[in-house]
Amino acid sequence: MSSCLDLPQADTPEGEGLFAAPDPVFEQPWHAQVFALTVGLNVAGHFSWTDWVERFSTTLKEHGHDRALNGGEDYFAAWLETLESFLAEIGAASSAQVEHTRARWEEAYLTTPHGAPVKLAQ
């Protein structure tokens, strides 16, 4: 006899049953970080969310993304490009500063042993 308290067995195929693991919200850690940074700037009053949506939509159109994107690499590359141009526009970070920091991060991740956290040297 079955009851509403019966739980799926441990051998339930992944993706089925009550205890299926949810899909990750962000594919990569940097996706979450750039999203959080953008939300933080919005909350701090640096721009309205309406302004952000207009800018981001323009970037997507410039890249020819006229289809729905699933939040993957192309979506967040456009998100990052929008954020970088916005930061340059408000004087928070020039294009040269962004490129310098990007080069430092690239050096850091290329020289970090596999599995170790990547850290940007001060």
JSON list of C-alpha atoms in Angstrom, two decimals, residues 54-118:
[
{"chain": "A", "resi": 54, "resn": "GLU", "atom": "CA", "xyz": [17.68, 49.32, -22.44]},
{"chain": "A", "resi": 55, "resn": "ARG", "atom": "CA", "xyz": [21.50, 49.21, -22.52]},
{"chain": "A", "resi": 56, "resn": "PHE", "atom": "CA", "xyz": [21.64, 45.42, -22.35]},
{"chain": "A", "resi": 57, "resn": "SER", "atom": "CA", "xyz": [19.01, 45.08, -25.08]},
{"chain": "A", "resi": 58, "resn": "THR", "atom": "CA", "xyz": [21.07, 47.37, -27.30]},
{"chain": "A", "resi": 59, "resn": "THR", "atom": "CA", "xyz": [24.18, 45.22, -26.74]},
{"chain": "A", "resi": 60, "resn": "LEU", "atom": "CA", "xyz": [22.25, 42.05, -27.55]},
{"chain": "A", "resi": 61, "resn": "LYS", "atom": "CA", "xyz": [20.94, 43.62, -30.77]},
{"chain": "A", "resi": 62, "resn": "GLU", "atom": "CA", "xyz": [24.46, 44.76, -31.74]},
{"chain": "A", "resi": 63, "resn": "HIS", "atom": "CA", "xyz": [25.61, 41.14, -31.39]},
{"chain": "A", "resi": 64, "resn": "GLY", "atom": "CA", "xyz": [22.69, 39.92, -33.48]},
{"chain": "A", "resi": 65, "resn": "HIS", "atom": "CA", "xyz": [21.10, 38.07, -30.59]},
{"chain": "A", "resi": 66, "resn": "ASP", "atom": "CA", "xyz": [17.51, 38.35, -31.73]},
{"chain": "A", "resi": 67, "resn": "ARG", "atom": "CA", "xyz": [16.54, 35.05, -30.14]},
{"chain": "A", "resi": 68, "resn": "ALA", "atom": "CA", "xyz": [15.89, 34.17, -26.53]},
{"chain": "A", "resi": 69, "resn": "LEU", "atom": "CA", "xyz": [19.16, 33.36, -24.78]},
{"chain": "A", "resi": 70, "resn": "ASN", "atom": "CA", "xyz": [19.38, 30.76, -22.04]},
{"chain": "A", "resi": 71, "resn": "GLY", "atom": "CA", "xyz": [21.72, 32.60, -19.69]},
{"chain": "A", "resi": 72, "resn": "GLY", "atom": "CA", "xyz": [24.81, 30.91, -21.12]},
{"chain": "A", "resi": 73, "resn": "GLU", "atom": "CA", "xyz": [28.16, 32.22, -22.28]},
{"chain": "A", "resi": 74, "resn": "ASP", "atom": "CA", "xyz": [26.87, 34.52, -25.07]},
{"chain": "A", "resi": 75, "resn": "TYR", "atom": "CA", "xyz": [24.31, 36.06, -22.73]},
{"chain": "A", "resi": 76, "resn": "PHE", "atom": "CA", "xyz": [26.83, 36.87, -20.00]},
{"chain": "A", "resi": 77, "resn": "ALA", "atom": "CA", "xyz": [29.50, 38.01, -22.46]},
{"chain": "A", "resi": 78, "resn": "ALA", "atom": "CA", "xyz": [26.96, 40.61, -23.65]},
{"chain": "A", "resi": 79, "resn": "TRP", "atom": "CA", "xyz": [26.06, 41.37, -20.01]},
{"chain": "A", "resi": 80, "resn": "LEU", "atom": "CA", "xyz": [29.72, 41.97, -19.16]},
{"chain": "A", "resi": 81, "resn": "GLU", "atom": "CA", "xyz": [30.25, 44.14, -22.25]},
{"chain": "A", "resi": 82, "resn": "THR", "atom": "CA", "xyz": [27.25, 46.25, -21.23]},
{"chain": "A", "resi": 83, "resn": "LEU", "atom": "CA", "xyz": [28.56, 46.63, -17.69]},
{"chain": "A", "resi": 84, "resn": "GLU", "atom": "CA", "xyz": [32.06, 47.56, -18.87]},
{"chain": "A", "resi": 85, "resn": "SER", "atom": "CA", "xyz": [30.75, 50.25, -21.21]},
{"chain": "A", "resi": 86, "resn": "PHE", "atom": "CA", "xyz": [28.50, 51.60, -18.46]},
{"chain": "A", "resi": 87, "resn": "LEU", "atom": "CA", "xyz": [31.38, 51.74, -15.96]},
{"chain": "A", "resi": 88, "resn": "ALA", "atom": "CA", "xyz": [33.48, 53.65, -18.51]},
{"chain": "A", "resi": 89, "resn": "GLU", "atom": "CA", "xyz": [30.60, 56.03, -19.21]},
{"chain": "A", "resi": 90, "resn": "ILE", "atom": "CA", "xyz": [30.14, 56.97, -15.53]},
{"chain": "A", "resi": 91, "resn": "GLY", "atom": "CA", "xyz": [33.89, 57.23, -14.97]},
{"chain": "A", "resi": 92, "resn": "ALA", "atom": "CA", "xyz": [34.09, 54.28, -12.58]},
{"chain": "A", "resi": 93, "resn": "ALA", "atom": "CA", "xyz": [36.53, 52.32, -14.75]},
{"chain": "A", "resi": 94, "resn": "SER", "atom": "CA", "xyz": [38.09, 53.33, -18.03]},
{"chain": "A", "resi": 95, "resn": "SER", "atom": "CA", "xyz": [38.48, 50.90, -20.90]},
{"chain": "A", "resi": 96, "resn": "ALA", "atom": "CA", "xyz": [42.23, 50.84, -20.17]},
{"chain": "A", "resi": 97, "resn": "GLN", "atom": "CA", "xyz": [41.62, 49.97, -16.52]},
{"chain": "A", "resi": 98, "resn": "VAL", "atom": "CA", "xyz": [39.20, 47.21, -17.48]},
{"chain": "A", "resi": 99, "resn": "GLU", "atom": "CA", "xyz": [41.67, 45.76, -19.98]},
{"chain": "A", "resi": 100, "resn": "HIS", "atom": "CA", "xyz": [44.53, 45.93, -17.44]},
{"chain": "A", "resi": 101, "resn": "THR", "atom": "CA", "xyz": [42.43, 44.11, -14.84]},
{"chain": "A", "resi": 102, "resn": "ARG", "atom": "CA", "xyz": [41.31, 41.53, -17.41]},
{"chain": "A", "resi": 103, "resn": "ALA", "atom": "CA", "xyz": [44.97, 40.84, -18.31]},
{"chain": "A", "resi": 104, "resn": "ARG", "atom": "CA", "xyz": [45.85, 40.42, -14.63]},
{"chain": "A", "resi": 105, "resn": "TRP", "atom": "CA", "xyz": [42.97, 37.93, -14.17]},
{"chain": "A", "resi": 106, "resn": "GLU", "atom": "CA", "xyz": [44.07, 36.01, -17.25]},
{"chain": "A", "resi": 107, "resn": "GLU", "atom": "CA", "xyz": [47.60, 35.76, -15.90]},
{"chain": "A", "resi": 108, "resn": "ALA", "atom": "CA", "xyz": [46.24, 34.66, -12.52]},
{"chain": "A", "resi": 109, "resn": "TYR", "atom": "CA", "xyz": [44.05, 31.86, -13.88]},
{"chain": "A", "resi": 110, "resn": "LEU", "atom": "CA", "xyz": [46.71, 30.64, -16.32]},
{"chain": "A", "resi": 111, "resn": "THR", "atom": "CA", "xyz": [49.25, 30.30, -13.51]},
{"chain": "A", "resi": 112, "resn": "THR", "atom": "CA", "xyz": [46.94, 28.87, -10.83]},
{"chain": "A", "resi": 113, "resn": "PRO", "atom": "CA", "xyz": [47.21, 25.11, -10.28]},
{"chain": "A", "resi": 114, "resn": "HIS", "atom": "CA", "xyz": [44.14, 23.17, -11.36]},
{"chain": "A", "resi": 115, "resn": "GLY", "atom": "CA", "xyz": [41.53, 23.03, -8.60]},
{"chain": "A", "resi": 116, "resn": "ALA", "atom": "CA", "xyz": [43.04, 25.89, -6.58]},
{"chain": "A", "resi": 117, "resn": "PRO", "atom": "CA", "xyz": [41.08, 29.13, -6.22]},
{"chain": "A", "resi": 118, "resn": "VAL", "atom": "CA", "xyz": [42.16, 31.86, -8.61]}
]
